[in-house]
Tab-separated table of C-alpha atoms in Angstrom:
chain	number	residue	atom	x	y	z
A	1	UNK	CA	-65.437	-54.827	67.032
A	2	UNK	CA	-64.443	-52.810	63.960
A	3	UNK	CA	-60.307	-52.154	63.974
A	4	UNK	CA	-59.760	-48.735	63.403
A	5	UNK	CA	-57.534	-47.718	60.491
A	6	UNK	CA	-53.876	-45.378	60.892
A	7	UNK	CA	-54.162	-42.386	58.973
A	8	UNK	CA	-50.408	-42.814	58.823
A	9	UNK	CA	-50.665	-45.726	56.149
A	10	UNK	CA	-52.388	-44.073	54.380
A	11	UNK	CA	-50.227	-40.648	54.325
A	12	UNK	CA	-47.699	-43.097	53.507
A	13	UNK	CA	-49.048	-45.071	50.539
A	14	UNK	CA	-49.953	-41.672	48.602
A	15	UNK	CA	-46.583	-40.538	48.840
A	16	UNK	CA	-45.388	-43.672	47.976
A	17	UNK	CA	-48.300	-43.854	44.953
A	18	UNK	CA	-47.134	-40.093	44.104
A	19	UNK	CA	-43.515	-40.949	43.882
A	20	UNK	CA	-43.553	-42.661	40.423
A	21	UNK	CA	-45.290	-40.231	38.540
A	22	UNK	CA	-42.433	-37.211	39.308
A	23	UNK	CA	-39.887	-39.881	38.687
A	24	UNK	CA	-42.163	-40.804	35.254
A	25	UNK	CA	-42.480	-37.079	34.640
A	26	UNK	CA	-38.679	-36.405	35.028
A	27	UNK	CA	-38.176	-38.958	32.381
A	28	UNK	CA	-40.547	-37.822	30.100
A	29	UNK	CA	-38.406	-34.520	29.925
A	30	UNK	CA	-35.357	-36.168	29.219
A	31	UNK	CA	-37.034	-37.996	26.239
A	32	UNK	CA	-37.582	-34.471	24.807
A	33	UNK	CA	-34.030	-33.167	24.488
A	34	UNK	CA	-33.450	-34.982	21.593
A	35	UNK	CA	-35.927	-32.626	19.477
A	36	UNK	CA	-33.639	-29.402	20.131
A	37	UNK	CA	-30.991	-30.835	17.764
A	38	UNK	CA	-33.484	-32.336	15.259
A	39	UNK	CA	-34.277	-29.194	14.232
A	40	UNK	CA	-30.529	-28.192	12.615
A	41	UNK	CA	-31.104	-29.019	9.169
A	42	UNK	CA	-28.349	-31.446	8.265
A	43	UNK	CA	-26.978	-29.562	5.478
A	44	UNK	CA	-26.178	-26.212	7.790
A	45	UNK	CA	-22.713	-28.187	8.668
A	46	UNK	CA	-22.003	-28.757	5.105
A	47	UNK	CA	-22.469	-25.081	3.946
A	48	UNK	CA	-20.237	-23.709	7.165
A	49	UNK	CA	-17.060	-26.387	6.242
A	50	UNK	CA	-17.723	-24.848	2.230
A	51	UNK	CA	-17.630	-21.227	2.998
A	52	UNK	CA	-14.617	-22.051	5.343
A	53	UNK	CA	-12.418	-23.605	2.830
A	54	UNK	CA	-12.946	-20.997	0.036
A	55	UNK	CA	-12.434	-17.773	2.659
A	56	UNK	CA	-9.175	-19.997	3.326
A	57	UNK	CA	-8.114	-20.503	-0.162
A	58	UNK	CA	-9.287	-16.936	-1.166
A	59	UNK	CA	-6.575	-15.827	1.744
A	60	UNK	CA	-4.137	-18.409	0.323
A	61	UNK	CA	-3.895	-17.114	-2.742
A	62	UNK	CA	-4.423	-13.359	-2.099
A	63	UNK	CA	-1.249	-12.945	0.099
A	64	UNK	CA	0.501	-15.540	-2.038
A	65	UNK	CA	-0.108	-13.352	-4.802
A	66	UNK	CA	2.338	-11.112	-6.725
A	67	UNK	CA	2.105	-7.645	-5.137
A	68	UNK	CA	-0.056	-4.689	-6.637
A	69	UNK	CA	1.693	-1.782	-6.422
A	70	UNK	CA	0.512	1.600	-6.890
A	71	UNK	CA	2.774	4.459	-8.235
A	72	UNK	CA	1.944	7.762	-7.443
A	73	UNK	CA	4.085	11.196	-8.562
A	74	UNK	CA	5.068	14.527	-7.232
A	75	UNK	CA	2.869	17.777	-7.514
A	76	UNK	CA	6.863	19.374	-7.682
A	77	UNK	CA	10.006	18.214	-9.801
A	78	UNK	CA	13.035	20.003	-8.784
A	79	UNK	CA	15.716	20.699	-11.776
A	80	UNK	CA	19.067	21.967	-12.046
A	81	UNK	CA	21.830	21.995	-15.141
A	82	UNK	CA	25.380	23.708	-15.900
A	83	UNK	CA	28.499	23.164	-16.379
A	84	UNK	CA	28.924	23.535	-12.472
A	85	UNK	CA	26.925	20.030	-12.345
A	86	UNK	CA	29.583	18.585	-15.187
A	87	UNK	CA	27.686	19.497	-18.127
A	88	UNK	CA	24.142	17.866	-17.201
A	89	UNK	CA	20.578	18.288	-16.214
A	90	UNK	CA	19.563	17.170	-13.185
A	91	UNK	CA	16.009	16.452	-12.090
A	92	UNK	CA	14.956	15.686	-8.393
A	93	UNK	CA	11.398	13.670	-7.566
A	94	UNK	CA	9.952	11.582	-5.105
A	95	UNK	CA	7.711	9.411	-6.170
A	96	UNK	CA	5.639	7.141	-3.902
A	97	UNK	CA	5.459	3.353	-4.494
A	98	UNK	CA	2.491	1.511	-2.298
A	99	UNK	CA	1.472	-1.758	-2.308
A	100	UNK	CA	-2.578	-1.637	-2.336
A	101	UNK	CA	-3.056	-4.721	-2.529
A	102	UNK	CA	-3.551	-8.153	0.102
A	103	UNK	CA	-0.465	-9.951	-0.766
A	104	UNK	CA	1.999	-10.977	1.938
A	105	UNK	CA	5.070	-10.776	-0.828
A	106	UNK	CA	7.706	-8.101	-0.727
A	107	UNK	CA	8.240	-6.371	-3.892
A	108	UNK	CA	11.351	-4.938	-5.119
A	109	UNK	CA	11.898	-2.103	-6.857
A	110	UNK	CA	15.114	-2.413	-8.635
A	111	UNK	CA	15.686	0.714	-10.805
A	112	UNK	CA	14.062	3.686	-12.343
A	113	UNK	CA	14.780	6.082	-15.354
A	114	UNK	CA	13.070	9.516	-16.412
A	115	UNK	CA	11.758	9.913	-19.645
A	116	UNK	CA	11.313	13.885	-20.856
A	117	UNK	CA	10.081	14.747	-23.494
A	118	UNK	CA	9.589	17.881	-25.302
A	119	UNK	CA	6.002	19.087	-25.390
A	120	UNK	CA	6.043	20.849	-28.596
A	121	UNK	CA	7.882	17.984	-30.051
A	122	UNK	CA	11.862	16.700	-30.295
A	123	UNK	CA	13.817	13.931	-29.067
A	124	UNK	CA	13.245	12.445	-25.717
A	125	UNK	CA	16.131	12.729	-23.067
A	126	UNK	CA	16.391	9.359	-20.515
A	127	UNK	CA	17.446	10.527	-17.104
A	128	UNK	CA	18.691	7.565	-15.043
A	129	UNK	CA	18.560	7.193	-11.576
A	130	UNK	CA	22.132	7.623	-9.281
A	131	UNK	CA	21.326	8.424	-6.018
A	132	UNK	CA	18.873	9.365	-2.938
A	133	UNK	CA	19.169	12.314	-1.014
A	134	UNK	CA	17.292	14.916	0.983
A	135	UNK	CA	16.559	18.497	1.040
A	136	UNK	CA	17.762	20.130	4.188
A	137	UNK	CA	17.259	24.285	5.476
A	138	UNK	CA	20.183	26.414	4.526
A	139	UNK	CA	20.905	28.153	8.010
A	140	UNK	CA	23.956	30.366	6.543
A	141	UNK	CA	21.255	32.570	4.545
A	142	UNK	CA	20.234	35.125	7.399
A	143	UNK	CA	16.267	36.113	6.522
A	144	UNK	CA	16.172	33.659	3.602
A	145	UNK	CA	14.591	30.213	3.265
A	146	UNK	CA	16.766	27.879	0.707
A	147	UNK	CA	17.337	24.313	0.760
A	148	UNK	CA	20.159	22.482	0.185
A	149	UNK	CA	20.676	19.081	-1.353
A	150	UNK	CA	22.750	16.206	0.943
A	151	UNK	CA	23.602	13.302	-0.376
A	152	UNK	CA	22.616	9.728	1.311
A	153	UNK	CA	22.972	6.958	-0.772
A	154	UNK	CA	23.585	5.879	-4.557
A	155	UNK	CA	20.959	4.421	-5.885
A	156	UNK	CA	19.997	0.784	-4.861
A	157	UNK	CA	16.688	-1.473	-5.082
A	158	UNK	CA	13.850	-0.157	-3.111
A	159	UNK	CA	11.632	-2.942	-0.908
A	160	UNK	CA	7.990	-2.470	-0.782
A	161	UNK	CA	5.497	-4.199	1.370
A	162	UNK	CA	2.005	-4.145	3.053
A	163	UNK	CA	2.753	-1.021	5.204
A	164	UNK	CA	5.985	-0.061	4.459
A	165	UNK	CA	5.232	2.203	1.538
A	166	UNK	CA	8.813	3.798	-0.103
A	167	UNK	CA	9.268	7.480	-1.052
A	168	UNK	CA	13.021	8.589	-2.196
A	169	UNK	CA	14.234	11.605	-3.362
A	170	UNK	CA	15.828	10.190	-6.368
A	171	UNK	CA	18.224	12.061	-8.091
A	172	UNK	CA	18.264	11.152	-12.149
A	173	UNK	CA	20.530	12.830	-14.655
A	174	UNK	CA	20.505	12.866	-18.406
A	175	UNK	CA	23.378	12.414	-20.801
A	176	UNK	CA	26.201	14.919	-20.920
A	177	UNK	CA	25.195	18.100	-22.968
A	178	UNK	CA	21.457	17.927	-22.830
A	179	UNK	CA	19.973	20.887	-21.109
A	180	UNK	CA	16.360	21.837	-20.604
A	181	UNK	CA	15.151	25.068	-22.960
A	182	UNK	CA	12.055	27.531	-22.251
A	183	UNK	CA	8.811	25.167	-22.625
A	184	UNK	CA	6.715	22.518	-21.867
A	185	UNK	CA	7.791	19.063	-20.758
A	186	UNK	CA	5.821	15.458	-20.096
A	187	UNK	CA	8.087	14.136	-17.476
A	188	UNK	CA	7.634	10.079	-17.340
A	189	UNK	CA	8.829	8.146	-14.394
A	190	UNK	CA	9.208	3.962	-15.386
A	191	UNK	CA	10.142	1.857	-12.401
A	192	UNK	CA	11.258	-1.854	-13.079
A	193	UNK	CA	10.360	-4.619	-10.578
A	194	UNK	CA	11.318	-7.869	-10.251
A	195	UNK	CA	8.160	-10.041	-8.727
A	196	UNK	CA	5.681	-8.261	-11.207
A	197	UNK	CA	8.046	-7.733	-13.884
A	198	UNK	CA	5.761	-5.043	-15.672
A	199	UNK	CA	7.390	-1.868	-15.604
A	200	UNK	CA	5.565	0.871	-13.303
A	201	UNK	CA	4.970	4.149	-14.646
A	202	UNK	CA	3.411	7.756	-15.031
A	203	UNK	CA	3.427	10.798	-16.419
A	204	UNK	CA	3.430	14.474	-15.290
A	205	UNK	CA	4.121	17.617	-17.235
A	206	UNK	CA	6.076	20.818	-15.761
A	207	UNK	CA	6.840	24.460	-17.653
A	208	UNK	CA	10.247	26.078	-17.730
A	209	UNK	CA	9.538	29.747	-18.641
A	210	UNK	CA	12.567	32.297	-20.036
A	211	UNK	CA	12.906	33.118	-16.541
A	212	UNK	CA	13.573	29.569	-15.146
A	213	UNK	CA	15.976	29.100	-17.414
A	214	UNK	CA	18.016	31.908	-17.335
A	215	UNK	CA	17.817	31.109	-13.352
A	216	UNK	CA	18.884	27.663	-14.318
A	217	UNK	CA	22.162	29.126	-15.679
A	218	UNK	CA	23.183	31.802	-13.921
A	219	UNK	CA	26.389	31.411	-13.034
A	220	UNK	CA	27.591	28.135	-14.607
A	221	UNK	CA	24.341	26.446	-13.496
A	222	UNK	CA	24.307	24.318	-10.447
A	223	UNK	CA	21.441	25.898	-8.682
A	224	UNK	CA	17.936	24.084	-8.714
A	225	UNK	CA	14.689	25.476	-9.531
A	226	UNK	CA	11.261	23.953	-7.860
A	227	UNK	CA	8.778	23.612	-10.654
A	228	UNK	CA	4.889	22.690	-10.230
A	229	UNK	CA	3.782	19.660	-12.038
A	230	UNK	CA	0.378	18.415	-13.268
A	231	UNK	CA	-0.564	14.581	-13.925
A	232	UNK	CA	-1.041	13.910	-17.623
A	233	UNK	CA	-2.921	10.697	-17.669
């Protein structure tokens, strides 16, 4: 008598036949993970470190560095002279110191003086620098539009850093008895530092006609003329 076979077993035995080959395939995956970092070239870690340390020492050294400032002058220069100022000429600017470059460092500016000299030739008269003020609407002149000068502070070192730019009204007078005559004038600003101990400085020119001088002294003097200026480079 022939036994008959269970189509159960066998059911069974193929699953159990089919089990190590997904358990072998799963494996074989794993054994391929490896290749995804094989394919970094070994010196790509090298070049990142070397490009980090010099943008780092670049920015070390850049914000350590002394500051670049930039001087830039007035398109105006207001003047006044008389014996109603005490026998002086007076000239009012503001300049604009900016530091334009990446340094970190404050940089002070610790005095200024005014150098004008006579187009057509002569001596030079040095202005010095005494105080800081502002210009402020005259409201006691009806219809008219004047501006008078108010005093806020003698002079005193300036600090300039990355966004804090500094722009006075500086007040500089000359030596006693030194007026300005009908002409041309180069008008040079020099501004002494103390990180960057080069001097700052530049250079505009301005013309006083007959006009703006007899203005000038009207009256014993004392009242101040606006006068355009040009850059002389």
């Amino acid at each position: 008598m022939t036994t008959p076979q269970h189509p159960s077993t066998d059911q069974g035995g193929a699953r159990a036949a089919e089990a190590p080959r997904a358990k072998q395939s799963r494996s074989g995956l794993g054994r391929h993970r490896p290749w995804v970092g094989a394919r970094i070239p070994v010196w790509l870690p090298l070049l990142i470190a070397t490009v980090s340390f010099a943008t780092s020492t670049y920015t070390f050294f850049a914000t350590n560095a002394a500051p670049d400032l930039a001087l830039t002058m007035p398109v105006f220069v207001r003047v006044a002279q008389g014996p109603n100022l005490g026998n002086v000429a007076v000239a009012y600017l503001q300049p604009s110191f900016t530091n334009t470059g990446q340094s970190a460092r404050v940089e002070v500016i610790s005095g200024m003086t005014l150098r004008v000299q006579p187009a057509s030739g002569g001596e030079a008269a040095t202005f010095t620098w005494q105080e800081i003020g502002r210009f402020v609407p005259d409201t006691t002149t009806g219809g008219l539009f004047r501006l008078n000068y108010e005093y806020v502070s003698d002079a005193q070192p300036l600090l300039v850093s990355q966004g804090s730019p500094q722009t006075p009204v500086a007040t500089l007078i000359d030596p006693a008895g030194w007026y300005f005559t009908p002409g041309a004038y180069k008008i040079t600003l020099i501004a002494n530092r103390q990180v960057n101990t080069a001097p700052l400085q530049r250079t505009i020119q301005i013309t006083l006609t007959d006009a703006s001088i007899a203005a000038l002294n009207e009256q014993g003097g004392g009242t101040f003329l606006r006068e355009d200026a040009t850059q002389v480079k």
